[in-house]
């Protein structure tokens, strides 16, 4: 009997040591990787990156030089961090801890995914809006990056109010600065025209877009990132293997009301009880509402429209599963905008038009018209002051006890008015379709 007890104690001790060793090894590797990456990123001057920002093609270039050591280091560390998936701050942060046990017992209430490029001012304001929100203790906040940036990393490191995971788009321009899916100098110039491109013998001469233009890598990246992120979060994030709730997709230039989480949970309950066939929950449109008085607790149900409902989109796994069945249609549609491509899918591939439940009084806002589609300088603080004024004036109407459906509109086809092009290259089609098979 004493021998059996002794063996049991030895086995338990060995198990504890093994768990602790695994935790230390994983955490140590993560910290080492982050330190190396931050050191490499710090050597890049502000505004400078490993590759060109615009297409600069030369048909007489015999071949692209191989990636330099820094680029190879970036690639390896992105792969490693996407594989390790260390979650910071409480729930699930270290395997074997009481926090991890709590995660196994109750899981996350909500997953939020932020697509991040290179607008730290906007991202800082988004994080500040999240810090003021209530009830985020069981939120998993995922930042999906397509650029290493010490400044952006510091902003993410400052999130201490919920669980955080950083993932990295592994085919970014920064990781492939002189070759596809970045800009290969042997690629065709945007406006060269097909006959001249064929004569030049540039890489993609046979694949202009619907308007006769050739790909611009910095425009293509956003659609690639969005589709990769969608797959990676639902199918590859280990912490979400058994997750059955909502994933809320937002971007770095969005800003959230203090009660967004409260309202979204109420909408989820309303969907379950009254609108089980609603495909998307939306926290609001771009239209500003000055008085929340009779709108704060109301939602509408209507046909999803990309120009109105692409901000603060929440979906469950059932909607995602229908969407991935349209991978081929998404990846071959000649429009570099992910949201206009989704609009095309609603009338060409999905089982039916998307039905969206959307707040009448927005809980999400756009913090400024600058970035990929706008040339003017960013001044998000000016826009945020206007938003904060609206929220302050309507503070008494936030956190409604219940949400109700005020109106249900008949569904109807909403077809994109025109393809925007920029997505004619067969290499983009094939890479986009490959994400389901990758890491």
Short mmCIF file of C-alpha atoms in Angstrom, two decimals:
data_model
loop_
_atom_site.label_atom_id
_atom_site.label_comp_id
_atom_site.label_asym_id
_atom_site.label_seq_id
_atom_site.Cartn_x
_atom_site.Cartn_y
_atom_site.Cartn_z
CA UNK A 1 0.00 0.00 0.00
CA UNK A 2 2.76 2.45 0.96
CA UNK A 3 4.59 1.60 -2.25
CA UNK A 4 1.50 2.35 -4.37
CA UNK A 5 1.00 5.71 -2.62
CA UNK A 6 4.67 6.56 -3.17
CA UNK A 7 4.43 5.74 -6.88
CA UNK A 8 1.29 7.83 -7.21
CA UNK A 9 3.03 10.82 -5.61
CA UNK A 10 6.04 10.42 -7.92
CA UNK A 11 3.79 10.29 -10.97
CA UNK A 12 1.87 13.38 -9.86
CA UNK A 13 5.11 15.26 -9.21
CA UNK A 14 6.47 14.28 -12.62
CA UNK A 15 3.27 15.46 -14.26
CA UNK A 16 3.44 18.84 -12.49
CA UNK A 17 7.09 19.28 -13.51
CA UNK A 18 6.27 18.38 -17.13
CA UNK A 19 3.41 20.89 -17.29
CA UNK A 20 5.57 23.62 -15.76
CA UNK A 21 8.43 22.87 -18.16
CA UNK A 22 6.10 23.05 -21.16
CA UNK A 23 4.71 26.37 -19.96
CA UNK A 24 8.18 27.83 -19.42
CA UNK A 25 9.44 26.53 -22.75
CA UNK A 26 6.50 27.93 -24.72
CA UNK A 27 6.52 31.27 -22.92
CA UNK A 28 10.30 31.61 -23.20
CA UNK A 29 10.26 30.88 -26.91
CA UNK A 30 7.51 33.45 -27.43
CA UNK A 31 9.39 36.14 -25.51
CA UNK A 32 12.62 35.39 -27.40
CA UNK A 33 10.86 35.56 -30.76
CA UNK A 34 9.17 38.83 -29.90
CA UNK A 35 12.46 40.33 -28.71
CA UNK A 36 14.26 39.41 -31.94
CA UNK A 37 11.45 40.77 -34.10
CA UNK A 38 11.19 44.02 -32.19
CA UNK A 39 14.95 44.50 -32.45
CA UNK A 40 14.82 43.91 -36.20
CA UNK A 41 11.82 46.22 -36.62
CA UNK A 42 13.52 48.95 -34.63
CA UNK A 43 16.26 49.18 -37.26
CA UNK A 44 13.75 50.30 -39.89
CA UNK A 45 13.37 54.07 -40.00
CA UNK A 46 9.81 55.49 -39.78
CA UNK A 47 8.10 55.26 -43.16
CA UNK A 48 10.70 52.81 -44.46
CA UNK A 49 10.08 49.14 -45.08
CA UNK A 50 11.91 46.26 -46.73
CA UNK A 51 10.05 46.71 -50.03
CA UNK A 52 8.65 49.32 -52.40
CA UNK A 53 5.35 51.00 -51.67
CA UNK A 54 4.26 51.23 -55.33
CA UNK A 55 4.69 49.25 -58.51
CA UNK A 56 8.02 49.95 -60.16
CA UNK A 57 8.39 47.34 -62.89
CA UNK A 58 11.32 46.86 -65.23
CA UNK A 59 11.12 44.30 -67.99
CA UNK A 60 14.92 44.27 -68.35
CA UNK A 61 15.45 42.99 -64.79
CA UNK A 62 16.71 39.39 -65.21
CA UNK A 63 15.52 38.23 -61.81
CA UNK A 64 14.62 39.35 -58.32
CA UNK A 65 17.34 39.25 -55.69
CA UNK A 66 16.66 36.75 -52.94
CA UNK A 67 15.21 37.96 -49.64
CA UNK A 68 17.72 39.44 -47.21
CA UNK A 69 18.40 38.04 -43.75
CA UNK A 70 16.00 40.41 -42.02
CA UNK A 71 13.14 39.38 -44.31
CA UNK A 72 13.91 35.69 -43.73
CA UNK A 73 13.93 36.33 -39.98
CA UNK A 74 10.55 38.03 -40.20
CA UNK A 75 9.10 35.11 -42.14
CA UNK A 76 10.39 32.50 -39.71
CA UNK A 77 9.14 34.36 -36.65
CA UNK A 78 5.71 35.02 -38.16
CA UNK A 79 5.39 31.30 -38.85
CA UNK A 80 6.54 30.46 -35.31
CA UNK A 81 4.21 32.91 -33.58
CA UNK A 82 1.24 31.83 -35.69
CA UNK A 83 2.03 28.27 -34.67
CA UNK A 84 2.57 28.97 -30.95
CA UNK A 85 -0.52 31.19 -30.53
CA UNK A 86 0.30 32.33 -27.00
CA UNK A 87 -2.70 34.11 -25.46
CA UNK A 88 -1.80 36.89 -23.03
CA UNK A 89 -3.73 38.24 -20.04
CA UNK A 90 -5.58 35.70 -18.00
CA UNK A 91 -7.82 33.23 -19.77
CA UNK A 92 -5.73 30.58 -21.46
CA UNK A 93 -2.46 32.49 -21.12
CA UNK A 94 -0.42 29.62 -19.66
CA UNK A 95 -1.47 25.97 -20.01
CA UNK A 96 -2.07 24.24 -16.69
CA UNK A 97 -2.88 27.37 -14.70
CA UNK A 98 -6.12 28.17 -12.91
CA UNK A 99 -6.88 30.77 -15.59
CA UNK A 100 -6.58 28.12 -18.28
CA UNK A 101 -8.83 25.83 -16.27
CA UNK A 102 -11.40 28.64 -16.11
CA UNK A 103 -11.24 28.93 -19.88
CA UNK A 104 -11.86 25.22 -20.27
CA UNK A 105 -14.83 25.47 -17.94
CA UNK A 106 -16.60 28.55 -19.31
CA UNK A 107 -14.76 29.62 -22.48
CA UNK A 108 -14.95 33.01 -24.17
CA UNK A 109 -18.17 34.99 -24.47
CA UNK A 110 -17.01 36.80 -27.59
CA UNK A 111 -14.10 36.84 -30.02
CA UNK A 112 -13.17 40.14 -31.66
CA UNK A 113 -10.74 40.26 -34.59
CA UNK A 114 -9.07 43.55 -35.52
CA UNK A 115 -7.41 43.79 -38.93
CA UNK A 116 -4.35 46.01 -38.43
CA UNK A 117 -2.13 47.63 -41.05
CA UNK A 118 -0.17 50.78 -40.26
CA UNK A 119 -2.34 53.41 -38.61
CA UNK A 120 -1.21 53.47 -34.97
CA UNK A 121 -3.15 56.66 -34.15
CA UNK A 122 -6.42 54.97 -35.08
CA UNK A 123 -5.47 51.75 -33.30
CA UNK A 124 -4.67 53.61 -30.09
CA UNK A 125 -8.08 55.27 -30.16
CA UNK A 126 -9.78 51.92 -30.78
CA UNK A 127 -7.99 50.41 -27.78
CA UNK A 128 -9.01 53.36 -25.62
CA UNK A 129 -12.64 52.85 -26.62
CA UNK A 130 -12.36 49.17 -25.68
CA UNK A 131 -10.83 50.08 -22.33
CA UNK A 132 -13.96 52.12 -21.54
CA UNK A 133 -16.32 49.31 -22.52
CA UNK A 134 -17.85 47.13 -19.82
CA UNK A 135 -17.82 43.39 -19.32
CA UNK A 136 -14.84 42.34 -21.45
CA UNK A 137 -13.39 39.87 -18.95
CA UNK A 138 -14.26 36.91 -21.19
CA UNK A 139 -13.40 38.55 -24.51
CA UNK A 140 -10.63 37.16 -26.69
CA UNK A 141 -9.20 40.11 -28.63
CA UNK A 142 -7.26 39.00 -31.72
CA UNK A 143 -5.06 41.48 -33.58
CA UNK A 144 -4.33 40.34 -37.13
CA UNK A 145 -1.32 42.20 -38.55
CA UNK A 146 0.20 42.55 -42.00
CA UNK A 147 3.12 44.71 -40.80
CA UNK A 148 5.72 44.52 -38.04
CA UNK A 149 5.77 47.83 -36.22
CA UNK A 150 7.37 48.54 -32.83
CA UNK A 151 4.85 51.32 -32.21
CA UNK A 152 1.88 49.08 -32.98
CA UNK A 153 3.34 46.29 -30.83
CA UNK A 154 3.58 48.68 -27.90
CA UNK A 155 -0.09 49.62 -28.30
CA UNK A 156 -1.09 45.96 -28.29
CA UNK A 157 1.17 45.26 -25.31
CA UNK A 158 -0.77 47.92 -23.41
CA UNK A 159 -4.04 45.93 -23.59
CA UNK A 160 -4.48 44.58 -20.06
CA UNK A 161 -8.27 44.34 -19.74
CA UNK A 162 -8.93 41.12 -21.69
CA UNK A 163 -7.22 38.13 -23.28
CA UNK A 164 -5.09 39.02 -26.32
CA UNK A 165 -3.72 37.02 -29.24
CA UNK A 166 -1.61 38.43 -32.08
CA UNK A 167 -1.57 36.68 -35.45
CA UNK A 168 0.32 37.73 -38.57
CA UNK A 169 -0.63 37.52 -42.22
CA UNK A 170 2.21 35.34 -43.58
CA UNK A 171 2.16 36.68 -47.16
CA UNK A 172 2.43 40.40 -46.56
CA UNK A 173 4.34 42.90 -48.66
CA UNK A 174 6.80 43.25 -45.81
CA UNK A 175 7.59 39.52 -45.88
CA UNK A 176 7.77 39.36 -49.69
CA UNK A 177 9.16 42.77 -50.71
CA UNK A 178 10.63 41.81 -54.08
CA UNK A 179 8.53 38.88 -55.19
CA UNK A 180 4.88 37.83 -55.38
CA UNK A 181 2.62 38.43 -53.46
CA UNK A 182 4.64 41.58 -52.98
CA UNK A 183 5.78 43.48 -56.06
CA UNK A 184 8.20 41.59 -58.26
CA UNK A 185 10.20 44.03 -60.44
CA UNK A 186 9.51 41.67 -63.34
CA UNK A 187 5.74 42.15 -62.97
CA UNK A 188 3.90 44.23 -65.55
CA UNK A 189 3.44 47.96 -64.87
CA UNK A 190 -0.18 48.80 -64.04
CA UNK A 191 -1.05 50.77 -67.18
CA UNK A 192 1.22 49.22 -69.79
CA UNK A 193 -1.58 47.50 -71.74
CA UNK A 194 -1.71 43.85 -72.71
CA UNK A 195 -0.03 44.00 -76.16
CA UNK A 196 2.95 45.91 -74.76
CA UNK A 197 3.06 43.63 -71.70
CA UNK A 198 3.20 40.53 -73.91
CA UNK A 199 5.99 42.09 -75.92
CA UNK A 200 7.87 42.97 -72.70
CA UNK A 201 7.49 39.43 -71.43
CA UNK A 202 6.66 40.55 -67.90
CA UNK A 203 5.44 37.93 -65.40
CA UNK A 204 1.68 38.47 -65.52
CA UNK A 205 1.28 39.72 -69.11
CA UNK A 206 -1.61 37.31 -69.74
CA UNK A 207 -3.59 38.35 -66.67
CA UNK A 208 -4.73 41.98 -66.61
CA UNK A 209 -7.93 42.85 -64.78
CA UNK A 210 -11.31 43.64 -66.36
CA UNK A 211 -10.11 47.14 -67.23
CA UNK A 212 -6.79 46.10 -68.78
CA UNK A 213 -4.72 47.05 -65.72
CA UNK A 214 -2.16 44.90 -63.93
CA UNK A 215 -2.10 44.13 -60.22
CA UNK A 216 -0.87 46.58 -57.60
CA UNK A 217 0.40 44.61 -54.63
CA UNK A 218 -0.50 47.15 -51.96
CA UNK A 219 -4.15 47.07 -53.05
CA UNK A 220 -4.31 43.27 -53.33
CA UNK A 221 -2.92 42.73 -49.83
CA UNK A 222 -6.06 43.85 -47.97
CA UNK A 223 -8.33 41.30 -49.65
CA UNK A 224 -5.76 38.55 -49.14
CA UNK A 225 -5.39 39.46 -45.48
CA UNK A 226 -9.14 39.53 -44.88
CA UNK A 227 -9.75 36.07 -46.39
CA UNK A 228 -6.69 34.51 -44.73
CA UNK A 229 -7.73 35.95 -41.36
CA UNK A 230 -11.26 34.59 -41.73
CA UNK A 231 -9.94 31.05 -42.27
CA UNK A 232 -7.19 31.24 -39.67
CA UNK A 233 -9.43 32.45 -36.86
CA UNK A 234 -12.20 29.93 -37.42
CA UNK A 235 -10.10 26.90 -38.38
CA UNK A 236 -6.58 27.33 -37.00
CA UNK A 237 -6.75 29.20 -33.68
CA UNK A 238 -6.41 26.41 -31.13
CA UNK A 239 -8.18 28.31 -28.36
CA UNK A 240 -11.34 28.37 -30.50
CA UNK A 241 -11.57 24.73 -31.51
CA UNK A 242 -14.82 24.22 -29.59
CA UNK A 243 -16.02 27.82 -29.72
CA UNK A 244 -19.71 28.15 -30.64
CA UNK A 245 -20.26 31.88 -30.26
CA UNK A 246 -19.84 35.00 -32.38
CA UNK A 247 -16.71 36.39 -34.00
CA UNK A 248 -16.84 40.17 -34.46
CA UNK A 249 -14.70 41.51 -37.32
CA UNK A 250 -13.54 45.12 -37.13
CA UNK A 251 -10.60 47.21 -38.36
CA UNK A 252 -8.01 49.48 -36.81
CA UNK A 253 -9.90 52.65 -37.77
CA UNK A 254 -13.09 51.71 -35.94
CA UNK A 255 -14.27 53.03 -32.56
CA UNK A 256 -16.73 51.35 -30.20
CA UNK A 257 -19.42 52.61 -27.81
CA UNK A 258 -19.14 51.66 -24.12
CA UNK A 259 -22.14 49.32 -24.38
CA UNK A 260 -21.23 47.57 -27.64
CA UNK A 261 -20.61 44.25 -25.86
CA UNK A 262 -23.84 44.49 -23.88
CA UNK A 263 -25.81 45.26 -27.05
CA UNK A 264 -24.14 42.55 -29.14
CA UNK A 265 -24.94 39.88 -26.55
CA UNK A 266 -28.56 41.05 -26.52
CA UNK A 267 -28.64 40.87 -30.33
CA UNK A 268 -27.23 37.34 -30.20
CA UNK A 269 -30.09 36.32 -27.89
CA UNK A 270 -32.58 38.08 -30.17
CA UNK A 271 -31.20 36.24 -33.19
CA UNK A 272 -31.48 32.90 -31.40
CA UNK A 273 -35.09 33.49 -30.41
CA UNK A 274 -36.54 35.61 -33.22
CA UNK A 275 -34.25 35.53 -36.24
CA UNK A 276 -32.38 32.20 -36.45
CA UNK A 277 -31.83 32.75 -40.18
CA UNK A 278 -30.05 36.09 -39.67
CA UNK A 279 -26.58 35.58 -41.15
CA UNK A 280 -24.82 38.71 -39.88
CA UNK A 281 -25.16 40.94 -36.82
CA UNK A 282 -24.01 44.52 -37.41
CA UNK A 283 -23.29 47.09 -34.71
CA UNK A 284 -24.27 49.98 -36.99
CA UNK A 285 -23.92 51.76 -40.29
CA UNK A 286 -21.95 54.85 -41.28
CA UNK A 287 -24.98 57.13 -40.83
CA UNK A 288 -24.67 59.27 -37.69
CA UNK A 289 -27.59 59.34 -35.27
CA UNK A 290 -27.67 62.36 -32.97
CA UNK A 291 -30.52 61.28 -30.67
CA UNK A 292 -30.55 57.68 -29.43
CA UNK A 293 -33.78 58.22 -27.46
CA UNK A 294 -36.21 55.95 -29.30
CA UNK A 295 -33.58 53.99 -31.24
CA UNK A 296 -31.18 52.75 -28.59
CA UNK A 297 -32.89 49.40 -28.03
CA UNK A 298 -34.04 48.76 -31.60
CA UNK A 299 -32.64 46.76 -34.49
CA UNK A 300 -33.76 46.31 -38.08
CA UNK A 301 -33.59 43.16 -40.19
CA UNK A 302 -32.82 43.64 -43.88
CA UNK A 303 -30.68 42.57 -46.82
CA UNK A 304 -26.94 42.91 -46.15
CA UNK A 305 -25.34 45.73 -48.14
CA UNK A 306 -21.56 46.05 -48.33
CA UNK A 307 -21.51 49.85 -48.25
CA UNK A 308 -23.55 49.95 -45.04
CA UNK A 309 -22.94 46.76 -43.07
CA UNK A 310 -19.23 46.02 -43.55
CA UNK A 311 -18.29 47.68 -40.25
CA UNK A 312 -18.61 45.67 -37.05
CA UNK A 313 -19.75 42.44 -38.71
CA UNK A 314 -20.39 39.50 -36.36
CA UNK A 315 -20.98 35.97 -37.61
CA UNK A 316 -21.25 32.49 -36.14
CA UNK A 317 -19.65 29.30 -37.38
CA UNK A 318 -22.70 28.35 -39.48
CA UNK A 319 -22.38 31.55 -41.53
CA UNK A 320 -18.65 30.98 -41.90
CA UNK A 321 -19.15 27.42 -43.14
CA UNK A 322 -21.47 28.66 -45.88
CA UNK A 323 -18.98 31.36 -46.80
CA UNK A 324 -15.98 29.05 -47.23
CA UNK A 325 -17.98 26.96 -49.68
CA UNK A 326 -17.70 30.04 -51.92
CA UNK A 327 -13.90 30.15 -51.78
CA UNK A 328 -13.51 29.75 -55.53
CA UNK A 329 -16.03 32.51 -56.27
CA UNK A 330 -14.45 34.87 -53.72
CA UNK A 331 -10.92 34.29 -54.94
CA UNK A 332 -11.65 34.71 -58.66
CA UNK A 333 -13.97 37.73 -58.56
CA UNK A 334 -12.19 40.69 -60.11
CA UNK A 335 -12.49 43.22 -57.30
CA UNK A 336 -9.69 44.04 -54.87
CA UNK A 337 -12.24 45.01 -52.19
CA UNK A 338 -13.20 42.14 -49.86
CA UNK A 339 -16.58 43.70 -49.00
CA UNK A 340 -17.68 44.24 -52.62
CA UNK A 341 -16.60 40.67 -53.28
CA UNK A 342 -18.84 39.49 -50.45
CA UNK A 343 -21.69 41.48 -52.02
CA UNK A 344 -21.11 39.56 -55.24
CA UNK A 345 -21.27 36.24 -53.35
CA UNK A 346 -24.68 37.09 -51.91
CA UNK A 347 -26.18 37.02 -55.41
CA UNK A 348 -23.93 34.47 -57.09
CA UNK A 349 -22.84 31.72 -54.69
CA UNK A 350 -24.35 31.80 -51.19
CA UNK A 351 -27.57 29.81 -50.67
CA UNK A 352 -29.58 33.03 -50.40
CA UNK A 353 -29.16 36.77 -49.89
CA UNK A 354 -27.51 37.58 -46.60
CA UNK A 355 -29.91 38.73 -43.88
CA UNK A 356 -28.44 41.22 -41.43
CA UNK A 357 -29.67 42.42 -38.03
CA UNK A 358 -28.37 45.96 -37.52
CA UNK A 359 -28.56 48.51 -34.69
CA UNK A 360 -30.63 51.62 -35.39
CA UNK A 361 -28.38 53.57 -33.00
CA UNK A 362 -24.79 52.70 -33.97
CA UNK A 363 -22.40 51.16 -31.45
CA UNK A 364 -19.48 51.31 -33.86
CA UNK A 365 -18.00 54.28 -35.71
CA UNK A 366 -15.47 55.02 -38.44
CA UNK A 367 -12.70 57.21 -37.07
CA UNK A 368 -11.60 58.93 -40.26
CA UNK A 369 -11.54 58.94 -44.04
CA UNK A 370 -7.90 58.24 -44.74
CA UNK A 371 -5.86 55.24 -45.73
CA UNK A 372 -6.01 53.03 -48.82
CA UNK A 373 -8.88 54.81 -50.58
CA UNK A 374 -8.08 58.36 -49.46
CA UNK A 375 -5.05 60.55 -50.04
CA UNK A 376 -5.62 63.12 -47.30
CA UNK A 377 -3.74 63.06 -44.02
CA UNK A 378 -5.20 61.23 -41.04
CA UNK A 379 -6.59 63.30 -38.17
CA UNK A 380 -8.65 60.75 -36.23
CA UNK A 381 -8.72 62.72 -32.97
CA UNK A 382 -10.94 65.36 -34.60
CA UNK A 383 -13.48 62.75 -35.68
CA UNK A 384 -13.32 60.97 -32.32
CA UNK A 385 -14.20 64.19 -30.49
CA UNK A 386 -17.42 64.36 -32.53
CA UNK A 387 -18.21 60.72 -31.76
CA UNK A 388 -17.52 61.16 -28.06
CA UNK A 389 -19.89 64.13 -28.02
CA UNK A 390 -22.67 61.97 -29.48
CA UNK A 391 -22.04 59.21 -26.96
CA UNK A 392 -21.87 61.66 -24.05
CA UNK A 393 -25.14 63.33 -25.06
CA UNK A 394 -26.82 59.91 -25.21
CA UNK A 395 -25.23 58.30 -22.14
CA UNK A 396 -28.64 57.82 -20.50
CA UNK A 397 -29.81 55.74 -23.48
CA UNK A 398 -26.91 53.31 -23.51
CA UNK A 399 -27.10 49.81 -21.97
CA UNK A 400 -30.77 49.13 -22.78
CA UNK A 401 -32.39 46.32 -20.81
CA UNK A 402 -33.56 44.49 -23.93
CA UNK A 403 -33.29 44.78 -27.70
CA UNK A 404 -36.31 44.55 -30.01
CA UNK A 405 -36.79 44.21 -33.75
CA UNK A 406 -38.45 47.40 -34.97
CA UNK A 407 -38.85 46.49 -38.64
CA UNK A 408 -38.23 43.55 -40.96
CA UNK A 409 -37.63 44.46 -44.60
CA UNK A 410 -38.17 42.01 -47.47
CA UNK A 411 -34.97 40.50 -48.82
CA UNK A 412 -33.88 41.42 -52.32
CA UNK A 413 -30.89 41.06 -54.60
CA UNK A 414 -28.21 43.72 -54.21
CA UNK A 415 -25.74 43.32 -57.03
CA UNK A 416 -22.44 45.25 -57.12
CA UNK A 417 -22.92 48.12 -59.57
CA UNK A 418 -19.56 47.40 -61.19
CA UNK A 419 -16.41 45.39 -60.64
CA UNK A 420 -13.62 47.55 -59.30
CA UNK A 421 -10.93 45.36 -60.85
CA UNK A 422 -7.40 45.08 -59.50
CA UNK A 423 -7.78 41.33 -59.02
CA UNK A 424 -7.21 39.74 -62.42
CA UNK A 425 -3.89 38.02 -61.72
CA UNK A 426 -4.16 34.23 -61.58
CA UNK A 427 -1.47 34.15 -58.88
CA UNK A 428 -3.77 36.10 -56.55
CA UNK A 429 -6.59 33.66 -57.29
CA UNK A 430 -4.46 30.62 -56.48
CA UNK A 431 -2.89 32.06 -53.34
CA UNK A 432 -6.26 33.18 -52.02
CA UNK A 433 -7.74 29.71 -52.56
CA UNK A 434 -4.78 28.04 -50.82
CA UNK A 435 -5.37 29.48 -47.34
CA UNK A 436 -7.65 26.63 -46.30
CA UNK A 437 -4.75 24.21 -46.82
CA UNK A 438 -2.05 26.26 -45.09
CA UNK A 439 -0.73 26.29 -41.51
#
